[in-house]
């Protein structure tokens, strides 16, 4: 139990995963895959929280990660309902077609 | 390099590769299954970082509940996928590359500062276990905990309302 992963490498791994989530949100057109990329970013943030909890020896980071998970569950339920509602109207989940509010 | 570090880096490779599949594959079902693998690899991260309760929650909540919801919606809609993976807009791609560069540079700059030895090389025995998490949840974090339950209730009602066939059609 004495050996610990250095916090710097946790931050680096998490930054790489977060950037991949950003890339997914920016370059994909399917709303579903954009949602999955958002989950990637939330998980990257959770990883830093848990790593910080481990390196400071305080449980607060783990509690934050727990609440992030609860919010992610709510977000997934509402977001997927929105996607279904949009699909029913437009027969597509392509975000480039949803431009009615675009200036 | 300690065994724990070795496992961390091996798991990091798995996590990055599965995330790449999520971002790059054009079949949404493959994306979702790859995301399940990714979430499991993040759960292994949690285990390596002494967060055993979060490990269990990650498997049950994410890889179980949320991903089943995703797969269900994918099957309900079109599993055919996009014709082209890439976005046509040049703005999106340049913004993506710019934000990626900024974030990675910032993280790389941060790494030497954080490489200092950790304060708690040996955490307490119950660190990250169900008991300590539960005790915190019902003492210091009682208010956020209740807020989270209200949020989940609101999300459930909202999802049901949006999911049913509305009068707006």
PDB file of C-alpha atoms in Angstrom:
ATOM      1  CA  UNK A   1       0.000   0.000   0.000  1.00  0.00           C
ATOM      2  CA  UNK A   2       2.987   2.272   0.453  1.00  0.00           C
ATOM      3  CA  UNK A   3       3.613   2.813  -3.221  1.00  0.00           C
ATOM      4  CA  UNK A   4       1.630   5.640  -4.742  1.00  0.00           C
ATOM      5  CA  UNK A   5       1.162   6.870  -8.288  1.00  0.00           C
ATOM      6  CA  UNK A   6       2.694  10.353  -8.703  1.00  0.00           C
ATOM      7  CA  UNK A   7       0.020  13.038  -8.911  1.00  0.00           C
ATOM      8  CA  UNK A   8       1.689  14.605 -11.945  1.00  0.00           C
ATOM      9  CA  UNK A   9       1.139  11.551 -14.110  1.00  0.00           C
ATOM     10  CA  UNK A  10      -2.499  11.332 -12.958  1.00  0.00           C
ATOM     11  CA  UNK A  11      -3.023  14.941 -14.066  1.00  0.00           C
ATOM     12  CA  UNK A  12      -1.348  14.248 -17.399  1.00  0.00           C
ATOM     13  CA  UNK A  13      -3.430  11.126 -18.149  1.00  0.00           C
ATOM     14  CA  UNK A  14      -6.561  12.977 -17.163  1.00  0.00           C
ATOM     15  CA  UNK A  15      -5.662  15.961 -19.359  1.00  0.00           C
ATOM     16  CA  UNK A  16      -5.156  13.647 -22.333  1.00  0.00           C
ATOM     17  CA  UNK A  17      -8.565  12.034 -21.725  1.00  0.00           C
ATOM     18  CA  UNK A  18     -10.237  15.436 -21.291  1.00  0.00           C
ATOM     19  CA  UNK A  19      -8.733  16.683 -24.560  1.00  0.00           C
ATOM     20  CA  UNK A  20     -10.045  13.607 -26.351  1.00  0.00           C
ATOM     21  CA  UNK A  21     -13.486  14.449 -24.995  1.00  0.00           C
ATOM     22  CA  UNK A  22     -13.163  18.003 -26.313  1.00  0.00           C
ATOM     23  CA  UNK A  23     -12.108  16.685 -29.714  1.00  0.00           C
ATOM     24  CA  UNK A  24     -15.107  14.365 -29.757  1.00  0.00           C
ATOM     25  CA  UNK A  25     -17.519  17.180 -28.932  1.00  0.00           C
ATOM     26  CA  UNK A  26     -16.003  19.450 -31.555  1.00  0.00           C
ATOM     27  CA  UNK A  27     -15.546  17.123 -34.515  1.00  0.00           C
ATOM     28  CA  UNK A  28     -18.453  14.662 -34.260  1.00  0.00           C
ATOM     29  CA  UNK A  29     -21.891  15.309 -35.719  1.00  0.00           C
ATOM     30  CA  UNK A  30     -23.972  12.649 -34.028  1.00  0.00           C
ATOM     31  CA  UNK A  31     -25.549  14.030 -30.864  1.00  0.00           C
ATOM     32  CA  UNK A  32     -25.209  10.611 -29.232  1.00  0.00           C
ATOM     33  CA  UNK A  33     -21.448  10.469 -29.729  1.00  0.00           C
ATOM     34  CA  UNK A  34     -21.153  14.071 -28.518  1.00  0.00           C
ATOM     35  CA  UNK A  35     -22.893  12.914 -25.348  1.00  0.00           C
ATOM     36  CA  UNK A  36     -20.438  10.069 -24.957  1.00  0.00           C
ATOM     37  CA  UNK A  37     -17.570  12.548 -25.342  1.00  0.00           C
ATOM     38  CA  UNK A  38     -19.067  14.631 -22.545  1.00  0.00           C
ATOM     39  CA  UNK A  39     -18.999  11.497 -20.399  1.00  0.00           C
ATOM     40  CA  UNK A  40     -15.311  11.131 -21.291  1.00  0.00           C
ATOM     41  CA  UNK A  41     -14.646  14.657 -20.007  1.00  0.00           C
ATOM     42  CA  UNK A  42     -16.614  14.085 -16.790  1.00  0.00           C
ATOM     43  CA  UNK A  43     -14.599  10.941 -16.140  1.00  0.00           C
ATOM     44  CA  UNK A  44     -11.324  12.765 -16.729  1.00  0.00           C
ATOM     45  CA  UNK A  45     -12.366  15.371 -14.145  1.00  0.00           C
ATOM     46  CA  UNK A  46     -13.335  12.594 -11.723  1.00  0.00           C
ATOM     47  CA  UNK A  47      -9.915  11.031 -12.147  1.00  0.00           C
ATOM     48  CA  UNK A  48      -8.202  14.244 -11.038  1.00  0.00           C
ATOM     49  CA  UNK A  49     -10.566  14.546  -8.061  1.00  0.00           C
ATOM     50  CA  UNK A  50      -9.803  11.022  -6.892  1.00  0.00           C
ATOM     51  CA  UNK A  51      -6.078  11.447  -7.525  1.00  0.00           C
ATOM     52  CA  UNK A  52      -6.056  14.657  -5.492  1.00  0.00           C
ATOM     53  CA  UNK A  53      -7.943  12.907  -2.692  1.00  0.00           C
ATOM     54  CA  UNK A  54      -5.284  10.198  -2.664  1.00  0.00           C
ATOM     55  CA  UNK A  55      -2.326  12.570  -2.706  1.00  0.00           C
ATOM     56  CA  UNK A  56      -3.670  14.889  -0.002  1.00  0.00           C
ATOM     57  CA  UNK A  57      -5.061  12.088   2.139  1.00  0.00           C
ATOM     58  CA  UNK A  58      -8.447  13.815   2.404  1.00  0.00           C
ATOM     59  CA  UNK A  59     -11.762  12.273   1.391  1.00  0.00           C
ATOM     60  CA  UNK A  60     -13.177  15.491  -0.070  1.00  0.00           C
ATOM     61  CA  UNK A  61     -12.028  14.744  -3.610  1.00  0.00           C
ATOM     62  CA  UNK A  62     -13.798  11.404  -3.559  1.00  0.00           C
ATOM     63  CA  UNK A  63     -17.006  13.049  -2.367  1.00  0.00           C
ATOM     64  CA  UNK A  64     -16.806  15.507  -5.255  1.00  0.00           C
ATOM     65  CA  UNK A  65     -16.315  12.658  -7.703  1.00  0.00           C
ATOM     66  CA  UNK A  66     -19.369  10.963  -6.194  1.00  0.00           C
ATOM     67  CA  UNK A  67     -21.535  14.044  -6.741  1.00  0.00           C
ATOM     68  CA  UNK A  68     -20.177  14.457 -10.272  1.00  0.00           C
ATOM     69  CA  UNK A  69     -21.387  10.911 -10.949  1.00  0.00           C
ATOM     70  CA  UNK A  70     -24.864  11.739  -9.611  1.00  0.00           C
ATOM     71  CA  UNK A  71     -25.068  14.825 -11.827  1.00  0.00           C
ATOM     72  CA  UNK A  72     -23.790  12.821 -14.802  1.00  0.00           C
ATOM     73  CA  UNK A  73     -26.580  10.299 -14.312  1.00  0.00           C
ATOM     74  CA  UNK A  74     -29.202  13.073 -14.282  1.00  0.00           C
ATOM     75  CA  UNK A  75     -27.577  14.705 -17.300  1.00  0.00           C
ATOM     76  CA  UNK A  76     -27.550  11.454 -19.274  1.00  0.00           C
ATOM     77  CA  UNK A  77     -31.235  10.774 -18.568  1.00  0.00           C
ATOM     78  CA  UNK A  78     -32.404  14.274 -19.544  1.00  0.00           C
ATOM     79  CA  UNK A  79     -30.031  14.554 -22.496  1.00  0.00           C
ATOM     80  CA  UNK A  80     -31.059  11.243 -24.004  1.00  0.00           C
ATOM     81  CA  UNK A  81     -34.726  12.205 -23.589  1.00  0.00           C
ATOM     82  CA  UNK A  82     -34.003  15.436 -25.478  1.00  0.00           C
ATOM     83  CA  UNK A  83     -32.241  13.481 -28.228  1.00  0.00           C
ATOM     84  CA  UNK A  84     -35.231  11.144 -28.544  1.00  0.00           C
ATOM     85  CA  UNK A  85     -37.616  14.120 -28.720  1.00  0.00           C
ATOM     86  CA  UNK A  86     -35.494  15.762 -31.427  1.00  0.00           C
ATOM     87  CA  UNK A  87     -35.216  12.518 -33.362  1.00  0.00           C
ATOM     88  CA  UNK A  88     -38.976  12.097 -33.309  1.00  0.00           C
ATOM     89  CA  UNK A  89     -39.405  15.488 -34.950  1.00  0.00           C
ATOM     90  CA  UNK A  90     -36.468  15.482 -37.381  1.00  0.00           C
ATOM     91  CA  UNK A  91     -35.610  11.802 -37.953  1.00  0.00           C
ATOM     92  CA  UNK A  92     -31.939  12.625 -37.345  1.00  0.00           C
ATOM     93  CA  UNK A  93     -29.459  13.232 -34.525  1.00  0.00           C
ATOM     94  CA  UNK A  94     -27.087  15.301 -36.653  1.00  0.00           C
ATOM     95  CA  UNK A  95     -26.291  18.459 -34.673  1.00  0.00           C
ATOM     96  CA  UNK A  96     -25.476  20.396 -37.852  1.00  0.00           C
ATOM     97  CA  UNK A  97     -29.146  20.146 -38.842  1.00  0.00           C
ATOM     98  CA  UNK A  98     -30.345  21.633 -35.533  1.00  0.00           C
ATOM     99  CA  UNK A  99     -29.720  25.248 -36.450  1.00  0.00           C
ATOM    100  CA  UNK A 100     -33.143  26.836 -35.883  1.00  0.00           C
ATOM    101  CA  UNK A 101     -31.778  29.035 -33.089  1.00  0.00           C
ATOM    102  CA  UNK A 102     -28.585  29.888 -34.930  1.00  0.00           C
ATOM    103  CA  UNK A 103     -28.012  33.546 -35.625  1.00  0.00           C
TER     104      UNK A 103
ATOM    105  CA  UNK B   1       8.755   1.628 -10.836  1.00  0.00           C
ATOM    106  CA  UNK B   2       6.395   0.039  -8.371  1.00  0.00           C
ATOM    107  CA  UNK B   3       3.765  -2.531  -9.412  1.00  0.00           C
ATOM    108  CA  UNK B   4       1.024  -0.018  -8.737  1.00  0.00           C
ATOM    109  CA  UNK B   5       2.608   2.536 -11.049  1.00  0.00           C
ATOM    110  CA  UNK B   6       3.088  -0.123 -13.695  1.00  0.00           C
ATOM    111  CA  UNK B   7      -0.593  -1.048 -13.513  1.00  0.00           C
ATOM    112  CA  UNK B   8      -1.503   2.633 -13.643  1.00  0.00           C
ATOM    113  CA  UNK B   9       0.391   3.198 -16.878  1.00  0.00           C
ATOM    114  CA  UNK B  10      -0.902  -0.017 -18.465  1.00  0.00           C
ATOM    115  CA  UNK B  11      -4.434   1.049 -17.564  1.00  0.00           C
ATOM    116  CA  UNK B  12      -3.735   4.547 -18.912  1.00  0.00           C
ATOM    117  CA  UNK B  13      -2.880   3.036 -22.297  1.00  0.00           C
ATOM    118  CA  UNK B  14      -6.176   1.110 -22.291  1.00  0.00           C
ATOM    119  CA  UNK B  15      -8.112   4.223 -21.263  1.00  0.00           C
ATOM    120  CA  UNK B  16      -6.570   6.420 -23.973  1.00  0.00           C
ATOM    121  CA  UNK B  17      -7.041   3.823 -26.706  1.00  0.00           C
ATOM    122  CA  UNK B  18     -10.693   3.163 -25.868  1.00  0.00           C
ATOM    123  CA  UNK B  19     -11.315   6.925 -25.681  1.00  0.00           C
ATOM    124  CA  UNK B  20      -9.777   7.259 -29.148  1.00  0.00           C
ATOM    125  CA  UNK B  21     -12.167   4.625 -30.465  1.00  0.00           C
ATOM    126  CA  UNK B  22     -15.114   6.518 -28.938  1.00  0.00           C
ATOM    127  CA  UNK B  23     -14.053   9.723 -30.683  1.00  0.00           C
ATOM    128  CA  UNK B  24     -13.057   8.259 -34.045  1.00  0.00           C
ATOM    129  CA  UNK B  25     -15.291   5.277 -34.823  1.00  0.00           C
ATOM    130  CA  UNK B  26     -18.244   5.979 -37.079  1.00  0.00           C
ATOM    131  CA  UNK B  27     -20.530   3.265 -35.722  1.00  0.00           C
ATOM    132  CA  UNK B  28     -22.262   4.546 -32.550  1.00  0.00           C
ATOM    133  CA  UNK B  29     -22.710   1.028 -31.181  1.00  0.00           C
ATOM    134  CA  UNK B  30     -18.962   0.453 -31.348  1.00  0.00           C
ATOM    135  CA  UNK B  31     -18.482   3.860 -29.695  1.00  0.00           C
ATOM    136  CA  UNK B  32     -20.807   2.902 -26.840  1.00  0.00           C
ATOM    137  CA  UNK B  33     -19.175  -0.492 -26.255  1.00  0.00           C
ATOM    138  CA  UNK B  34     -15.751   1.119 -26.332  1.00  0.00           C
ATOM    139  CA  UNK B  35     -17.007   3.676 -23.819  1.00  0.00           C
ATOM    140  CA  UNK B  36     -18.019   0.806 -21.515  1.00  0.00           C
ATOM    141  CA  UNK B  37     -14.422  -0.452 -21.662  1.00  0.00           C
ATOM    142  CA  UNK B  38     -13.164   3.063 -21.024  1.00  0.00           C
ATOM    143  CA  UNK B  39     -15.392   3.446 -17.963  1.00  0.00           C
ATOM    144  CA  UNK B  40     -14.132   0.121 -16.623  1.00  0.00           C
ATOM    145  CA  UNK B  41     -10.537   1.286 -17.077  1.00  0.00           C
ATOM    146  CA  UNK B  42     -11.366   4.474 -15.160  1.00  0.00           C
ATOM    147  CA  UNK B  43     -12.831   2.234 -12.458  1.00  0.00           C
ATOM    148  CA  UNK B  44      -9.472   0.453 -12.278  1.00  0.00           C
ATOM    149  CA  UNK B  45      -7.847   3.885 -11.864  1.00  0.00           C
ATOM    150  CA  UNK B  46     -10.114   4.461  -8.874  1.00  0.00           C
ATOM    151  CA  UNK B  47      -9.106   1.111  -7.408  1.00  0.00           C
ATOM    152  CA  UNK B  48      -5.412   1.965  -7.824  1.00  0.00           C
ATOM    153  CA  UNK B  49      -6.030   5.289  -6.060  1.00  0.00           C
ATOM    154  CA  UNK B  50      -7.614   3.672  -2.963  1.00  0.00           C
ATOM    155  CA  UNK B  51     -11.195   4.633  -3.848  1.00  0.00           C
ATOM    156  CA  UNK B  52     -12.841   1.243  -3.597  1.00  0.00           C
ATOM    157  CA  UNK B  53     -16.353   2.608  -3.043  1.00  0.00           C
ATOM    158  CA  UNK B  54     -16.108   4.801  -6.141  1.00  0.00           C
ATOM    159  CA  UNK B  55     -14.812   1.779  -8.048  1.00  0.00           C
ATOM    160  CA  UNK B  56     -18.023  -0.085  -7.275  1.00  0.00           C
ATOM    161  CA  UNK B  57     -20.189   2.960  -8.014  1.00  0.00           C
ATOM    162  CA  UNK B  58     -18.399   3.526 -11.311  1.00  0.00           C
ATOM    163  CA  UNK B  59     -19.070  -0.046 -12.449  1.00  0.00           C
ATOM    164  CA  UNK B  60     -22.697  -0.147 -11.277  1.00  0.00           C
ATOM    165  CA  UNK B  61     -23.771   3.380 -12.205  1.00  0.00           C
ATOM    166  CA  UNK B  62     -21.744   4.184 -15.310  1.00  0.00           C
ATOM    167  CA  UNK B  63     -20.900   0.900 -16.958  1.00  0.00           C
ATOM    168  CA  UNK B  64     -24.217  -0.546 -15.826  1.00  0.00           C
ATOM    169  CA  UNK B  65     -27.026   1.985 -15.758  1.00  0.00           C
ATOM    170  CA  UNK B  66     -25.890   4.891 -17.943  1.00  0.00           C
ATOM    171  CA  UNK B  67     -24.404   2.762 -20.710  1.00  0.00           C
ATOM    172  CA  UNK B  68     -27.507   0.560 -20.867  1.00  0.00           C
ATOM    173  CA  UNK B  69     -29.488   3.772 -21.340  1.00  0.00           C
ATOM    174  CA  UNK B  70     -27.120   4.865 -24.113  1.00  0.00           C
ATOM    175  CA  UNK B  71     -27.286   1.536 -25.923  1.00  0.00           C
ATOM    176  CA  UNK B  72     -31.065   1.478 -25.579  1.00  0.00           C
ATOM    177  CA  UNK B  73     -31.355   4.924 -27.184  1.00  0.00           C
ATOM    178  CA  UNK B  74     -28.911   3.992 -29.946  1.00  0.00           C
ATOM    179  CA  UNK B  75     -30.956   0.914 -30.773  1.00  0.00           C
ATOM    180  CA  UNK B  76     -34.171   2.957 -30.615  1.00  0.00           C
ATOM    181  CA  UNK B  77     -32.827   5.523 -33.065  1.00  0.00           C
ATOM    182  CA  UNK B  78     -30.705   4.708 -36.100  1.00  0.00           C
ATOM    183  CA  UNK B  79     -27.725   2.454 -35.589  1.00  0.00           C
ATOM    184  CA  UNK B  80     -26.542   3.271 -39.098  1.00  0.00           C
ATOM    185  CA  UNK B  81     -24.174   6.005 -38.003  1.00  0.00           C
ATOM    186  CA  UNK B  82     -22.882   9.113 -39.660  1.00  0.00           C
ATOM    187  CA  UNK B  83     -21.850   8.977 -43.275  1.00  0.00           C
ATOM    188  CA  UNK B  84     -18.642  10.814 -42.531  1.00  0.00           C
ATOM    189  CA  UNK B  85     -16.921  10.901 -39.167  1.00  0.00           C
ATOM    190  CA  UNK B  86     -15.417  14.349 -39.465  1.00  0.00           C
ATOM    191  CA  UNK B  87     -17.202  17.646 -39.138  1.00  0.00           C
ATOM    192  CA  UNK B  88     -17.149  19.767 -42.248  1.00  0.00           C
ATOM    193  CA  UNK B  89     -16.821  23.098 -40.444  1.00  0.00           C
ATOM    194  CA  UNK B  90     -13.307  24.461 -40.314  1.00  0.00           C
ATOM    195  CA  UNK B  91     -14.087  26.515 -37.199  1.00  0.00           C
ATOM    196  CA  UNK B  92     -14.866  23.460 -35.082  1.00  0.00           C
ATOM    197  CA  UNK B  93     -11.679  21.664 -36.054  1.00  0.00           C
ATOM    198  CA  UNK B  94      -9.481  24.681 -35.417  1.00  0.00           C
ATOM    199  CA  UNK B  95     -11.161  25.357 -32.064  1.00  0.00           C
ATOM    200  CA  UNK B  96     -10.710  21.705 -31.134  1.00  0.00           C
ATOM    201  CA  UNK B  97      -7.016  21.719 -32.013  1.00  0.00           C
ATOM    202  CA  UNK B  98      -6.427  25.042 -30.255  1.00  0.00           C
ATOM    203  CA  UNK B  99      -8.151  23.975 -27.041  1.00  0.00           C
ATOM    204  CA  UNK B 100      -6.339  20.645 -27.104  1.00  0.00           C
ATOM    205  CA  UNK B 101      -2.986  22.378 -27.494  1.00  0.00           C
ATOM    206  CA  UNK B 102      -3.688  24.885 -24.711  1.00  0.00           C
ATOM    207  CA  UNK B 103      -4.870  22.249 -22.262  1.00  0.00           C
ATOM    208  CA  UNK B 104      -2.055  19.816 -22.973  1.00  0.00           C
ATOM    209  CA  UNK B 105       0.577  22.560 -22.719  1.00  0.00           C
ATOM    210  CA  UNK B 106      -0.925  23.702 -19.433  1.00  0.00           C
ATOM    211  CA  UNK B 107      -0.927  20.168 -18.065  1.00  0.00           C
ATOM    212  CA  UNK B 108       2.652  19.585 -19.203  1.00  0.00           C
ATOM    213  CA  UNK B 109       3.697  22.791 -17.453  1.00  0.00           C
ATOM    214  CA  UNK B 110       1.880  21.663 -14.311  1.00  0.00           C
ATOM    215  CA  UNK B 111       3.439  18.205 -14.138  1.00  0.00           C
ATOM    216  CA  UNK B 112       6.911  19.096 -12.738  1.00  0.00           C
ATOM    217  CA  UNK B 113       5.299  21.193 -10.008  1.00  0.00           C
ATOM    218  CA  UNK B 114       3.099  18.294  -8.963  1.00  0.00           C
ATOM    219  CA  UNK B 115       5.793  15.640  -9.036  1.00  0.00           C
ATOM    220  CA  UNK B 116       6.636  16.445  -5.420  1.00  0.00           C
ATOM    221  CA  UNK B 117       6.215  13.499  -3.047  1.00  0.00           C
ATOM    222  CA  UNK B 118       2.685  12.978  -1.843  1.00  0.00           C
ATOM    223  CA  UNK B 119       1.765  13.975   1.660  1.00  0.00           C
ATOM    224  CA  UNK B 120      -0.138  10.811   2.430  1.00  0.00           C
ATOM    225  CA  UNK B 121       1.980   7.941   1.172  1.00  0.00           C
ATOM    226  CA  UNK B 122       0.114   5.655   3.532  1.00  0.00           C
ATOM    227  CA  UNK B 123      -3.589   6.477   3.816  1.00  0.00           C
ATOM    228  CA  UNK B 124      -5.730   5.358   6.712  1.00  0.00           C
ATOM    229  CA  UNK B 125      -7.099   1.845   6.571  1.00  0.00           C
ATOM    230  CA  UNK B 126     -10.679   2.875   5.892  1.00  0.00           C
ATOM    231  CA  UNK B 127      -9.709   5.497   3.264  1.00  0.00           C
ATOM    232  CA  UNK B 128     -12.231   5.355   0.415  1.00  0.00           C
ATOM    233  CA  UNK B 129     -14.202   2.521   1.991  1.00  0.00           C
ATOM    234  CA  UNK B 130     -17.991   2.496   2.207  1.00  0.00           C
ATOM    235  CA  UNK B 131     -18.004   3.431   5.880  1.00  0.00           C
ATOM    236  CA  UNK B 132     -15.942   6.611   5.623  1.00  0.00           C
ATOM    237  CA  UNK B 133     -17.787   7.711   2.472  1.00  0.00           C
ATOM    238  CA  UNK B 134     -21.145   7.094   4.123  1.00  0.00           C
ATOM    239  CA  UNK B 135     -20.196   8.901   7.294  1.00  0.00           C
ATOM    240  CA  UNK B 136     -19.089  11.983   5.312  1.00  0.00           C
ATOM    241  CA  UNK B 137     -22.190  11.794   3.160  1.00  0.00           C
ATOM    242  CA  UNK B 138     -24.497  12.040   6.152  1.00  0.00           C
ATOM    243  CA  UNK B 139     -22.482  14.635   8.110  1.00  0.00           C
ATOM    244  CA  UNK B 140     -20.460  17.236   6.200  1.00  0.00           C
ATOM    245  CA  UNK B 141     -22.082  16.561   2.839  1.00  0.00           C
ATOM    246  CA  UNK B 142     -25.676  16.133   3.962  1.00  0.00           C
ATOM    247  CA  UNK B 143     -26.985  19.226   2.146  1.00  0.00           C
ATOM    248  CA  UNK B 144     -25.355  18.431  -1.232  1.00  0.00           C
ATOM    249  CA  UNK B 145     -26.549  14.853  -0.809  1.00  0.00           C
ATOM    250  CA  UNK B 146     -30.178  15.971  -0.427  1.00  0.00           C
ATOM    251  CA  UNK B 147     -29.743  18.406  -3.328  1.00  0.00           C
ATOM    252  CA  UNK B 148     -28.462  15.549  -5.483  1.00  0.00           C
ATOM    253  CA  UNK B 149     -31.515  13.457  -4.657  1.00  0.00           C
ATOM    254  CA  UNK B 150     -33.813  16.353  -5.613  1.00  0.00           C
ATOM    255  CA  UNK B 151     -31.827  16.806  -8.829  1.00  0.00           C
ATOM    256  CA  UNK B 152     -32.283  13.137  -9.696  1.00  0.00           C
ATOM    257  CA  UNK B 153     -36.012  13.365  -9.007  1.00  0.00           C
ATOM    258  CA  UNK B 154     -36.337  16.447 -11.230  1.00  0.00           C
ATOM    259  CA  UNK B 155     -34.295  14.769 -13.961  1.00  0.00           C
ATOM    260  CA  UNK B 156     -36.486  11.669 -13.781  1.00  0.00           C
ATOM    261  CA  UNK B 157     -39.712  13.670 -14.102  1.00  0.00           C
ATOM    262  CA  UNK B 158     -38.247  15.794 -16.882  1.00  0.00           C
ATOM    263  CA  UNK B 159     -37.012  12.777 -18.834  1.00  0.00           C
ATOM    264  CA  UNK B 160     -40.406  11.086 -18.540  1.00  0.00           C
ATOM    265  CA  UNK B 161     -42.178  14.223 -19.683  1.00  0.00           C
ATOM    266  CA  UNK B 162     -39.910  14.697 -22.693  1.00  0.00           C
ATOM    267  CA  UNK B 163     -39.896  11.023 -23.539  1.00  0.00           C
ATOM    268  CA  UNK B 164     -43.633  10.615 -23.840  1.00  0.00           C
ATOM    269  CA  UNK B 165     -45.447  11.519 -27.025  1.00  0.00           C
ATOM    270  CA  UNK B 166     -46.208  15.184 -26.511  1.00  0.00           C
ATOM    271  CA  UNK B 167     -49.194  17.266 -27.533  1.00  0.00           C
ATOM    272  CA  UNK B 168     -46.815  19.574 -29.395  1.00  0.00           C
ATOM    273  CA  UNK B 169     -46.684  17.206 -32.382  1.00  0.00           C
TER     274      UNK B 169
END
